[in-house]
Coordinates of C-alpha atoms and ligand atoms in Angstrom, one line a residue:
X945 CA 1.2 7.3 -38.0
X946 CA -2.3 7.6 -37.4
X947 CA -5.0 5.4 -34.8
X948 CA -8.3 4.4 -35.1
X949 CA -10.5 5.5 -32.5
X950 CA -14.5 4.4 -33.2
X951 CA -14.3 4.2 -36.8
X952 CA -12.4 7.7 -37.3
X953 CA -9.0 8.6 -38.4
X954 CA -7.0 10.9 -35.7
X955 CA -4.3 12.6 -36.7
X956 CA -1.2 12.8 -33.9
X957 CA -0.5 15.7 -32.4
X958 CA 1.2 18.5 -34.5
X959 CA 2.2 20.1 -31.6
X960 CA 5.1 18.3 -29.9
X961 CA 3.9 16.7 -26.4
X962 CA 7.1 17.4 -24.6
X963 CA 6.9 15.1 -22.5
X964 CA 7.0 11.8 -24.7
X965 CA 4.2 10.3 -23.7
X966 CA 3.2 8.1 -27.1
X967 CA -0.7 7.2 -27.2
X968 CA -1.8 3.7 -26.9
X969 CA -3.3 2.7 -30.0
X970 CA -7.2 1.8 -29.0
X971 CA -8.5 -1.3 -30.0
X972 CA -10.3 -2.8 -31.4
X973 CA -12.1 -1.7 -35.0
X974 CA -15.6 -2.3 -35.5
X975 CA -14.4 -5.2 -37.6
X976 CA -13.0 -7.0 -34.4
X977 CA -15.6 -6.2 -31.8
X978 CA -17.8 -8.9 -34.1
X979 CA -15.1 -11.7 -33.7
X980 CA -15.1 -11.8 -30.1
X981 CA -18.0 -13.7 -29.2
X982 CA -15.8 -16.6 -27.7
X983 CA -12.9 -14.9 -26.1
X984 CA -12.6 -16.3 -22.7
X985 CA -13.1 -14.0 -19.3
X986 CA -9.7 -12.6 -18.5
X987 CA -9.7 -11.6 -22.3
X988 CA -12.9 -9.9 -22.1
X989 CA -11.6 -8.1 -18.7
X990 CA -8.5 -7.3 -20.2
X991 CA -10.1 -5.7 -23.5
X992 CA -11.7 -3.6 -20.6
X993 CA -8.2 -2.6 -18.7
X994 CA -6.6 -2.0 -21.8
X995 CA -9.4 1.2 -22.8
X996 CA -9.3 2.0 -19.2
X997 CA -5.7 2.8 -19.8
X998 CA -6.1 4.1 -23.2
X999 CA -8.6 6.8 -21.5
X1000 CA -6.0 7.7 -18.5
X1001 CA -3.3 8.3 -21.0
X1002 CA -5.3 10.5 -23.5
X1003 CA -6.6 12.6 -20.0
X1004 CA -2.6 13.0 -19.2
X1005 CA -2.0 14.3 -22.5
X1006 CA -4.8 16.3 -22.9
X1007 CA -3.7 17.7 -19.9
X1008 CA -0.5 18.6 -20.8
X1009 CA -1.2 19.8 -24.1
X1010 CA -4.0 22.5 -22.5
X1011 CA -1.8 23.5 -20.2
X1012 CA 1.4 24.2 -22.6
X1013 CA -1.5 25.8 -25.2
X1014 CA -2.8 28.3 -21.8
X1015 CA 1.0 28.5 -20.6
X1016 CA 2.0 29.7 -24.2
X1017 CA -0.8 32.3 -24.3
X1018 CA 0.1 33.6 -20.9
X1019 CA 3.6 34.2 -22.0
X1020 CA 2.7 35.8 -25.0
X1021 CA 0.2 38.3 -23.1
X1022 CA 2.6 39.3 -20.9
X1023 CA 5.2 40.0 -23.2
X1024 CA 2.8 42.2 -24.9
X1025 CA 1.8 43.8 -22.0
X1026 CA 5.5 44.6 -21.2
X1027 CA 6.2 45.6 -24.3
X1028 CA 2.6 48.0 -24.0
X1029 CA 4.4 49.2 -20.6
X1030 CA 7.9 50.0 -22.3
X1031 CA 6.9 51.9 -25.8
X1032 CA 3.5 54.0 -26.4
X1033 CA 2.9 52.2 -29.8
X1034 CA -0.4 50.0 -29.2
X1035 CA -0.4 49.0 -32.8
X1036 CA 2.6 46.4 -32.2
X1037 CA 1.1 45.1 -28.7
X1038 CA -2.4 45.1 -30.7
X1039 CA -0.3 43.1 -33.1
X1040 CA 1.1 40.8 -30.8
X1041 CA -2.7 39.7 -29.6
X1042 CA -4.0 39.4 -32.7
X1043 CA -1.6 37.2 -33.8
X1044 CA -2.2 35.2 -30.6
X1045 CA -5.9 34.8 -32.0
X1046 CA -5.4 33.9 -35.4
X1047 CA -3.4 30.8 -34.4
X1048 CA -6.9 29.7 -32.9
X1049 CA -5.5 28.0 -29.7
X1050 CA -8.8 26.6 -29.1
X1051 CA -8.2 24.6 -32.1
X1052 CA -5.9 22.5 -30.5
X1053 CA -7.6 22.4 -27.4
X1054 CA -11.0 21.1 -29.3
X1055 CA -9.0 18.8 -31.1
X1056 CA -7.1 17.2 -27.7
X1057 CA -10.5 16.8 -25.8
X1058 CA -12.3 15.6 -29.0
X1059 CA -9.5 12.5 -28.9
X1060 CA -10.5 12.1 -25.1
X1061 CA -14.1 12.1 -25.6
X1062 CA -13.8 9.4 -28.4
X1063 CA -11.4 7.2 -25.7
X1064 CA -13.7 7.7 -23.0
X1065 CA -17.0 6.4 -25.3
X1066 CA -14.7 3.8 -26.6
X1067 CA -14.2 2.8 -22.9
X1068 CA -18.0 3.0 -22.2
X1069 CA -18.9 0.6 -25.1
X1070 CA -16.0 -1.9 -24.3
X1071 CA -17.5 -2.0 -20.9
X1072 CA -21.0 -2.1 -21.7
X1073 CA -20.3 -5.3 -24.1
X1074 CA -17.1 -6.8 -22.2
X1075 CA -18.7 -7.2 -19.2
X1076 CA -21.9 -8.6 -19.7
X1077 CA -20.2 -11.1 -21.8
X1078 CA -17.5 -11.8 -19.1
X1079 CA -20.6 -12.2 -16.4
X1080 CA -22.2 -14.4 -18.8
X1081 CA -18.5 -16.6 -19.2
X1082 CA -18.4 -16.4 -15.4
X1083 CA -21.7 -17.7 -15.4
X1084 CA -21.7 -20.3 -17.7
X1085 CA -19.0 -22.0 -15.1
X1086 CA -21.4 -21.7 -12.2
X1087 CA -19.5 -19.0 -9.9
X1088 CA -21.8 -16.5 -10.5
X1089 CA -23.8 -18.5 -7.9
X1090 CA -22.7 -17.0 -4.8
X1091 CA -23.7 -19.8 -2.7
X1092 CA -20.7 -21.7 -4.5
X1093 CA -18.4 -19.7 -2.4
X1094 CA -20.2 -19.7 0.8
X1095 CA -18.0 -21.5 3.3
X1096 CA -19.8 -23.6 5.0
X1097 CA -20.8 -22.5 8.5
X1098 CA -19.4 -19.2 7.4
X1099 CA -20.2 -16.1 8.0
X1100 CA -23.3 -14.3 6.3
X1101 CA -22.6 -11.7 3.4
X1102 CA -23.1 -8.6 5.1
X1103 CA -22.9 -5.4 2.9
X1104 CA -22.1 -2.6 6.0
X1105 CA -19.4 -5.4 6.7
X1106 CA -17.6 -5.3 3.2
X1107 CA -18.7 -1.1 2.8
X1108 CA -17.0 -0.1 6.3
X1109 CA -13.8 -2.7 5.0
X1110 CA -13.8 -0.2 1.8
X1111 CA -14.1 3.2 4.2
X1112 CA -11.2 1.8 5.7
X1113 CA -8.9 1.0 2.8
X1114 CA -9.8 4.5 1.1
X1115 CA -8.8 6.2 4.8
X1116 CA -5.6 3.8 4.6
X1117 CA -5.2 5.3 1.4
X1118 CA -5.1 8.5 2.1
X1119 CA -8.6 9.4 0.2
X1120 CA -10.4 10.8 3.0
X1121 CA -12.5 13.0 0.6
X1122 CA -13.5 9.8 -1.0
X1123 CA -14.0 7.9 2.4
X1124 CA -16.3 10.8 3.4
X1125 CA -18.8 10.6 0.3
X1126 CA -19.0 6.8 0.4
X1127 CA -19.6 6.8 4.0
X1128 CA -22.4 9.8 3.7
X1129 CA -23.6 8.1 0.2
X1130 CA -24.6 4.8 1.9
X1131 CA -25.9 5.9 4.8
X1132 CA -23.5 3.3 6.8
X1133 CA -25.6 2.9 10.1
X1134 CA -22.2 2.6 11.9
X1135 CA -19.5 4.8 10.5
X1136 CA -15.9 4.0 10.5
X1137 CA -14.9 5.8 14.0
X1138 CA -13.6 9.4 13.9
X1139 CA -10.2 8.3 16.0
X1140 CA -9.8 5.9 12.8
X1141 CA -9.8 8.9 10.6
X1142 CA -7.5 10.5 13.0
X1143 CA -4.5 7.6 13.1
X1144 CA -5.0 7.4 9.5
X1145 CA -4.3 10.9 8.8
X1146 CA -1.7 11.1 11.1
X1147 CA 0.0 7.7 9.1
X1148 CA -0.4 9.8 6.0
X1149 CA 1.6 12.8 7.2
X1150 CA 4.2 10.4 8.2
X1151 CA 4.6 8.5 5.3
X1152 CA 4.1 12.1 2.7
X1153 CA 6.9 13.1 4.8
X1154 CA 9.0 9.7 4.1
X1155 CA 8.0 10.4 0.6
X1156 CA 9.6 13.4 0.4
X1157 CA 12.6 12.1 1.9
X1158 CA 11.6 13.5 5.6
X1159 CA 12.0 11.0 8.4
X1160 CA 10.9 13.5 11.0
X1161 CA 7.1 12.7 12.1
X1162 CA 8.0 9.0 11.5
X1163 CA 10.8 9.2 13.6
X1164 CA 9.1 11.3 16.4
X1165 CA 6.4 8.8 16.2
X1166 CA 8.5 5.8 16.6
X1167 CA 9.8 7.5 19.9
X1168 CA 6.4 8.3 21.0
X1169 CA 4.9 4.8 20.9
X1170 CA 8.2 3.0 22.3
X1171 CA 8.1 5.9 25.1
X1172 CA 4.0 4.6 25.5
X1173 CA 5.3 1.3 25.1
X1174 CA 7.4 0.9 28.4
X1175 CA 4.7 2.6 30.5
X1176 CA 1.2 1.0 29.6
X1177 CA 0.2 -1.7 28.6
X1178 CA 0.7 -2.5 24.7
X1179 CA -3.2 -4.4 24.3
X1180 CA -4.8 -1.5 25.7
X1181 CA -4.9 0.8 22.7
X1182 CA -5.6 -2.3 20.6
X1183 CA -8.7 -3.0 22.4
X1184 CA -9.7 0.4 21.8
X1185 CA -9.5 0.2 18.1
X1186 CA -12.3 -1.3 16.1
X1187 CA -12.0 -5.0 16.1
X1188 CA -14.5 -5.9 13.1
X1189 CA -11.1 -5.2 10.8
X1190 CA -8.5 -7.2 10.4
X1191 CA -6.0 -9.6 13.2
X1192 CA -4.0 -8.1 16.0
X1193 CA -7.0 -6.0 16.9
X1194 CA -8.9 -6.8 20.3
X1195 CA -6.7 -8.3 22.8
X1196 CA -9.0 -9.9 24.7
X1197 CA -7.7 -9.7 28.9
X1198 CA -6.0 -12.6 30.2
X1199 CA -8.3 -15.8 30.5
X1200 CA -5.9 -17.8 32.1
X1201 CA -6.4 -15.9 35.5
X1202 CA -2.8 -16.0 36.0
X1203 CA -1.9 -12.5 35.7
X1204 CA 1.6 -11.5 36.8
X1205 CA 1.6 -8.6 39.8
X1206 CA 1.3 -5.7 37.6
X1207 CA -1.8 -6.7 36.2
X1208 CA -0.6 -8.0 32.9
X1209 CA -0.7 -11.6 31.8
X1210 CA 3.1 -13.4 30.4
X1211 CA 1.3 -13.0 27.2
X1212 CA 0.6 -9.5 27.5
X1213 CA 4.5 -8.9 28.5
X1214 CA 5.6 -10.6 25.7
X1215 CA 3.7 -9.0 23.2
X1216 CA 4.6 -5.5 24.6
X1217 CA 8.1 -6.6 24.4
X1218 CA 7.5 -7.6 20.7
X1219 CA 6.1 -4.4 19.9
X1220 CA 9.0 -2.2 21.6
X1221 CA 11.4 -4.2 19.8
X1222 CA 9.8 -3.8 16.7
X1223 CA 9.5 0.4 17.3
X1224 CA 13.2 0.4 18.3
X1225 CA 13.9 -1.3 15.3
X1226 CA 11.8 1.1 12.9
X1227 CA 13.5 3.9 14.9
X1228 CA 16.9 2.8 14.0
X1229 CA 15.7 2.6 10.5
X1230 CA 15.0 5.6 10.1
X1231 CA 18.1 7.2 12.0
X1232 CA 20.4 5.2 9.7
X1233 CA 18.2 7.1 6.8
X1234 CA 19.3 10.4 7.8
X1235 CA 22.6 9.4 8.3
X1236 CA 23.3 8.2 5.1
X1237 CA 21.0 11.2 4.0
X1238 CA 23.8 13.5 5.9
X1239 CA 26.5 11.8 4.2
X1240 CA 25.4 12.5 0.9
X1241 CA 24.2 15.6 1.8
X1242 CA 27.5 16.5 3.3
X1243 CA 29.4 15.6 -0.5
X1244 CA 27.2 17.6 -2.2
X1245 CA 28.3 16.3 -5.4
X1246 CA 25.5 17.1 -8.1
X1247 CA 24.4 13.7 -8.7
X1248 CA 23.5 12.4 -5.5
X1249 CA 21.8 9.4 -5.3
X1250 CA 19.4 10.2 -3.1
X1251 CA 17.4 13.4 -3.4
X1252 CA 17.2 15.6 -0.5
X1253 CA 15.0 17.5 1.6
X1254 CA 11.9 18.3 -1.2
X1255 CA 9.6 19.5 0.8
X1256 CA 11.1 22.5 3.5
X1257 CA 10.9 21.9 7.1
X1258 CA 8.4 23.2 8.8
X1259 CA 8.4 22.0 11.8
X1260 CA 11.5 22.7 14.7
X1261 CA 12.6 19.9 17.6
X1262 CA 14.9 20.1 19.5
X1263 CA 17.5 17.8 17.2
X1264 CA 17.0 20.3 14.8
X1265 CA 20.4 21.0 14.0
X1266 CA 20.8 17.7 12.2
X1267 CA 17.6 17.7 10.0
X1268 CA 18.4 21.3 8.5
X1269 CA 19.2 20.6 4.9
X1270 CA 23.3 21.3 4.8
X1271 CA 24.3 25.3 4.3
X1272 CA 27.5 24.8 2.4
X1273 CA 29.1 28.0 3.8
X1274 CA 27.3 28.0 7.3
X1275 CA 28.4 26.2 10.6
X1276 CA 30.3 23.1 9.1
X1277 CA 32.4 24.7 6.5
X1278 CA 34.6 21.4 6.3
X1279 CA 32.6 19.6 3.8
X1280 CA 33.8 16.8 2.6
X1281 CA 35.0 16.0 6.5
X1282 CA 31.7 14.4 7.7
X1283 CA 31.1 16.6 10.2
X1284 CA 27.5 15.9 10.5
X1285 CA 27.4 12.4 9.9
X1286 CA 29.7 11.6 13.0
X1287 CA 28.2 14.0 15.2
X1288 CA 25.2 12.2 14.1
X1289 CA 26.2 9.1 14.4
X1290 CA 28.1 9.9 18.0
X1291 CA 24.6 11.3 19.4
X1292 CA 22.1 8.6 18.0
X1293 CA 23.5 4.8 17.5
X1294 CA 25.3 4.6 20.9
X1295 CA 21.9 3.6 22.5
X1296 CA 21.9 1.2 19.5
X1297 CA 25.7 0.2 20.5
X1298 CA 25.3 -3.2 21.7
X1299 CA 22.7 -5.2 20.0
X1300 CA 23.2 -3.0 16.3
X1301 CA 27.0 -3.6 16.6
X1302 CA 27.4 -5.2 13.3
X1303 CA 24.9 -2.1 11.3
X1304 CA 26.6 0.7 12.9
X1305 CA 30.0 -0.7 11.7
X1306 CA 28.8 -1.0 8.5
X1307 CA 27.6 2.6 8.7
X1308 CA 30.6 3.7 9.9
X1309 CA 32.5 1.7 7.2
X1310 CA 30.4 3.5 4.6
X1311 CA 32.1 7.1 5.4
X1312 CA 35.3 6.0 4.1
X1313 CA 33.8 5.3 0.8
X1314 CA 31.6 8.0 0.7
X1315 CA 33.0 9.8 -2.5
X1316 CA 32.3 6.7 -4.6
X1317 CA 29.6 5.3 -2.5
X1318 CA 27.9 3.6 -6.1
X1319 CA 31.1 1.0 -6.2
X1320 CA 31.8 0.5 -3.0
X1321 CA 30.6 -2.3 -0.8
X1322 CA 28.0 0.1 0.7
X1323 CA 25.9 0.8 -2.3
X1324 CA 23.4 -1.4 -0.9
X1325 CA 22.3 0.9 1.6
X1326 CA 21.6 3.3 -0.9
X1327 CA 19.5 2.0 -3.3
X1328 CA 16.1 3.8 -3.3
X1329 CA 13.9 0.6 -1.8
X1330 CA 15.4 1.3 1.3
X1331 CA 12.8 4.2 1.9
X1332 CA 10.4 2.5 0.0
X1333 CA 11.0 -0.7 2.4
X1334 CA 11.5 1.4 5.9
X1335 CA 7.8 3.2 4.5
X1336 CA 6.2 -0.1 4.4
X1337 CA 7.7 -0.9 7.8
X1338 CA 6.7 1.9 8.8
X1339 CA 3.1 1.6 7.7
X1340 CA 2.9 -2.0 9.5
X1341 CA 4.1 -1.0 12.8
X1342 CA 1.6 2.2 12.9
X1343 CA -1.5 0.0 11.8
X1344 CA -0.2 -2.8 14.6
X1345 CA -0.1 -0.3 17.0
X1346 CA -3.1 0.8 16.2
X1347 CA -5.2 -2.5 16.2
X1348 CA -5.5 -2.6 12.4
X1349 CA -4.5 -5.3 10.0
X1350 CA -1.2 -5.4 8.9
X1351 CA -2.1 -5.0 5.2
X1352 CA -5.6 -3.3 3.9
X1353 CA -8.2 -6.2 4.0
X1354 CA -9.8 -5.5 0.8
X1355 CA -6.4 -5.5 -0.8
X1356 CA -5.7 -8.8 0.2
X1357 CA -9.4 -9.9 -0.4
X1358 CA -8.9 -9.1 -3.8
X1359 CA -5.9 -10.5 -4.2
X1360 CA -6.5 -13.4 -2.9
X1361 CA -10.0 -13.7 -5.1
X1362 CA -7.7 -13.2 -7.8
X1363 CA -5.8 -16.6 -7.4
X1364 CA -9.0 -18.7 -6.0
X1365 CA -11.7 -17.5 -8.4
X1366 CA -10.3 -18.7 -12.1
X1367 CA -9.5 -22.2 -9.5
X1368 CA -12.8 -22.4 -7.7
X1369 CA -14.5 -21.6 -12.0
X1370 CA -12.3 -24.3 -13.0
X1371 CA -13.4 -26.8 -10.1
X1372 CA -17.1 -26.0 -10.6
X1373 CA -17.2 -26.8 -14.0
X1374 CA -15.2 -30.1 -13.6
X1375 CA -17.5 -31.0 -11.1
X1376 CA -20.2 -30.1 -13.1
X1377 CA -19.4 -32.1 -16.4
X1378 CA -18.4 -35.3 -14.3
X1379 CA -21.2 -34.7 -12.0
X1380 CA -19.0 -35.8 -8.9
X1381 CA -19.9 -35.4 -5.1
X1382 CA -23.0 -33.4 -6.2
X1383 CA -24.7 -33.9 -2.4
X1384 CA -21.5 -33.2 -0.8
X1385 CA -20.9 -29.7 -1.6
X1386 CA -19.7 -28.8 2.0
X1387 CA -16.8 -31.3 1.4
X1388 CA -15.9 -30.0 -2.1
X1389 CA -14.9 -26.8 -1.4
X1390 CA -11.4 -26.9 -2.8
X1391 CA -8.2 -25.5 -0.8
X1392 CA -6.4 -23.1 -2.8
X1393 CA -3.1 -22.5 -2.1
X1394 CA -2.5 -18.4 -2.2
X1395 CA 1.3 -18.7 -1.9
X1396 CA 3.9 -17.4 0.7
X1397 CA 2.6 -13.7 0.0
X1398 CA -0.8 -14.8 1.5
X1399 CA 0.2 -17.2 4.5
X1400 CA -0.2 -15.2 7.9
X1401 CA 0.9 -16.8 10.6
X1402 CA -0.7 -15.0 13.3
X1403 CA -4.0 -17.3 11.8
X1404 CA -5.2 -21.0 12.0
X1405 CA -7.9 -22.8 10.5
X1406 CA -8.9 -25.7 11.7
X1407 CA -9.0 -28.5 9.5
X1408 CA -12.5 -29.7 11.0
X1409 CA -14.4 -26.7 12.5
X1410 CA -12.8 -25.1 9.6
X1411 CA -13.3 -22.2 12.1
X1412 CA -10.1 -19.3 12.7
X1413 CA -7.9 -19.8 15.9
X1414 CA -8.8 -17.4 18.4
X1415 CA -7.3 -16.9 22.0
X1416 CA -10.4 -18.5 23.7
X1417 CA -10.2 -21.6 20.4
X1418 CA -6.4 -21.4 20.1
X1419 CA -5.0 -24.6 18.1
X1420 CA -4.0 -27.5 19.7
X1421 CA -1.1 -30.0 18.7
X1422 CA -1.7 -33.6 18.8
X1423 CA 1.6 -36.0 20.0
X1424 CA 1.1 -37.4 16.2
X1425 CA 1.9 -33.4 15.5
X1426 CA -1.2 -32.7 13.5
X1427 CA -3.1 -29.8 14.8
X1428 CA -6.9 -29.2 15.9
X1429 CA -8.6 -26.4 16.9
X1430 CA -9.8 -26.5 20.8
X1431 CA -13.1 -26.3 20.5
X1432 CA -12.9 -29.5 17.7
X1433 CA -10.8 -31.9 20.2
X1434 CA -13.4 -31.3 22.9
X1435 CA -16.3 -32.0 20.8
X1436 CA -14.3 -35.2 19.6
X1437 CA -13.2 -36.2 23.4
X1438 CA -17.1 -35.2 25.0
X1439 CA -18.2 -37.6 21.5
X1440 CA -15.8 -40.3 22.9
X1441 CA -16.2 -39.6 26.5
X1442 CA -12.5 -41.1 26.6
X1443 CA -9.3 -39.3 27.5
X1444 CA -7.6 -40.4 24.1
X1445 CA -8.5 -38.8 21.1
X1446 CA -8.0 -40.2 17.8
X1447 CA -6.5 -37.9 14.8
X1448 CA -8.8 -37.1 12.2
X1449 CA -6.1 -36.9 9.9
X1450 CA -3.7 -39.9 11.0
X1451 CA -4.4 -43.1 12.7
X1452 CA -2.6 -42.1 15.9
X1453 CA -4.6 -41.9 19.2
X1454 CA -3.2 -39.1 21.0
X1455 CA -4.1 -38.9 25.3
X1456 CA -5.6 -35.4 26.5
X1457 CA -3.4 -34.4 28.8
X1458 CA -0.4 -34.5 26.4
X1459 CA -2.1 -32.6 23.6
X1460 CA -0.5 -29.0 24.2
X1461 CA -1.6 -25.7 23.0
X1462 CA 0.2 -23.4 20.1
X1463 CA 0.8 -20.1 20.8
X1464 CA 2.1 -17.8 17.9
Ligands
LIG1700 ZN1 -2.2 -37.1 13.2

């Protein structure tokens, strides 16, 4: 078969790619690019994606073709050069290279990155003319006004804001290169701060290690922090972490005055308990990970379902012994006997004993089934989300710790923009054409509902300030069971100068001194 790229014919590969990879055909023809004058936004921006992709998977092949072409060379070189070593005949090695040139690898090569320079101007023109028509689309339904999505009384756009959220995510990411440039590039008057940087990489060493099938540095992490977590306070490090990102962050210190005779507030003790529980939890996680990691480990059957020890261990501690990737003929020559596993097992869940009774049975269950552990009722336990799942978990209890947000900010920003934007378009352009409520823009701003994936908890907004809960603002529930924000109810009370207070969103008059506080 053969693909149009920009108006000329390509022909595929002769070479085989190896790896399988077929080539996206790249649309569209000259003919179509005439035609799509009224395709509507996400068409325009998916026209974009779709080159975008094209380009990525013409770099992967070009890749791999060059290096097969170099890798063939090299082979071919040496064996001449071996074959030079063995016999005193240069004419066949001469031979040998010659024929290595008149095959004119660099054919190929040209050929492969003539096919990615045509994706990636391909890419460059969709862009150029996508986008400016999907701006203008955009446009044409009002939201490129950004005033339209001002909340009102909300905070003011500010740039360093929304570059230091993207530092952050990068660092969270791992890109620390990247981080580095766009922090350096923009001149950001106040940097992300270095012990930022520091917990980020140490996350990523964790979690490259959980990758690899490690659960070593998450595992000594987890008893680090819950060793922290008994002796100091848990808000402490919190505070110390920026607070401009994300919830959690910035425990402010008890305002209630009421602090208990170690110094910490009820609130303070239950969070810390919270957070110990939470570490305990990860920790036992993770030591059910290598035990079912032993177990297969200690079958040694060739298709195991969970790969094994990828990366070698670098690091010793002192539980060493049980993290060593299994010698078959070494110290526990009865394989097959679960050796490990139930010394495992012996030395690491009976701290778990009482309150993980009902997991550690299960694990224990799971050794009589071991040889078939795909049918049996255990093969839950084995499925490869389960390190994918205890990596998240992971991930969350490090940032907590930490004072960040649970999950990157800008990820969820952009998520969320995703569901509200095409909404908010939509709304604009109704209100537009019915030219409805056109003074009371304030009041129109739609709710959007983001779905369970987007609800956190930990937040409320309140339905008149339209202001976040804070500890000093926390929400308040009225005896009809509607809920306020503090600062709201008092402005409605000192308005009233009365001890009732009338909810805004029922008819029921509720009296101050029964309105409680919520406390998540
Ligand atoms: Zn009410």
């Amino acid at each position: 078969c053969f693909w149009q790229v920009g108006g000329t014919v390509l022909r595929p590969q002769a070479q085989p790619t190896g790896s399988g990879a077929t080539r996206r055909p790249v649309e569209p023809g000259p003919s179509e690019t005439m035609s799509g004058s009224n395709r509507s936004p996400e068409e325009l921006l998916k026209q974009i994606r779709d080159a975008c992709d094209s380009v990525a998977e013409t770099q992967e092949t070009t890749y791999e073709t060059g290096l097969k072409v170099v890798q063939s060379m090299i082979n071919r070189l040496e064996k001449a050069k071996r074959k030079l070593a063995k016999s005193d005949s240069y004419a066949i090695s001469l031979k040998a290279c010659t024929a290595i040139i008149n095959e004119k690898p660099h054919t190929t090569l040209s050929r492969e990155f003539k096919e990615l320079h045509n994706s990636v101007l391909h890419m460059g023109k969709t862009i150029d003319r996508n986008l400016t028509r999907a701006a203008s689309a955009f446009e044409d339904a009002n939201i490129a006004d950004p005033t339209a999505f001002t909340p009102p009384a909300g905070p003011a756009f500010a740039p360093e804001e929304l570059s230091k959220v993207i530092v952050h995510s990068l660092m969270r990411r791992g890109r620390f290169e990247v981080a580095d440039t766009v922090t350096r590039e923009l001149k950001l008057t106040s940097p992300v701060p270095a012990s930022t940087r520091k917990a980020f990489e140490e996350m990523h060493v964790c979690c490259r290690a959980l990758e690899a099938r490690d659960v070593r540095p998450a595992l000594r992490w987890a008893e680090e922090q819950e060793r922290g977590a008994a002796q100091e306070s848990g808000s402490s490090k919190a505070e110390k972490a920026s607070s401009w990102v994300g919830l959690g962050g910035g425990k402010k210190s008890a305002t209630n005055g009421s602090s208990s005779p170690e110094g910490l507030s009820p609130e303070h003790k239950a969070w810390n308990v919270h957070i110990k529980s939470q570490l305990r939890d990860l920790r036992f996680q993770l030591l059910k990970l290598r035990y079912l990691q032993l177990i297969q480990e200690d079958i040694i059957q060739p298709a195991a379902a969970v790969p094994v020890g990828k990366k070698p261990l670098s690091q010793q501690d002192n539980n060493g012994e049980y993290f060593q990737k299994q010698q078959p003929s070494a110290k526990h020559q009865r394989v097959g006997q679960f050796v490990r596993p139930i010394e495992f097992a012996r030395s690491k869940f009976a701290e778990f004993a009482g309150e993980r009774q009902r997991d550690i049975e299960r694990l224990a269950g799971a050794l009589l089934f071991a040889k078939d552990l795909m049918n049996s009722p255990y093969r839950d336990m084995y499925s490869q989300g389960t390190w994918q799942d205890v990596k998240i978990r992971f991930e969350a209890a490090f940032c907590r710790s930490h004072g960040f947000a649970g999950r990157d900010p800008l990820v969820v920003a952009l998520l969320a923009s995703n569901v509200a934007l095409p909404k908010r378009a939509k709304y604009a352009a109704v209100m537009r054409t019915g030219k409805l409520l056109l003074d009371e823009k304030e009041s129109a701003v739609p709710e959007v509902n983001l779905g369970k994936e987007m609800q956190f908890h930990s937040t409320f907004v309140c339905p008149i300030s339209k202001a976040q809960s804070t500890r000093d603002n926390p929400p308040m529930l009225l005896t009809c069971g509607h809920v306020i924000s503090q600062d709201a109810l008092l402005k409605i009370t000192r308005v009233r100068r009365s001890n009732k207070v009338k909810c805004p969103t029922c008819p029921v008059e509720s009296i101050t001194s029964s309105v409680t506080p919520i406390k998540f």
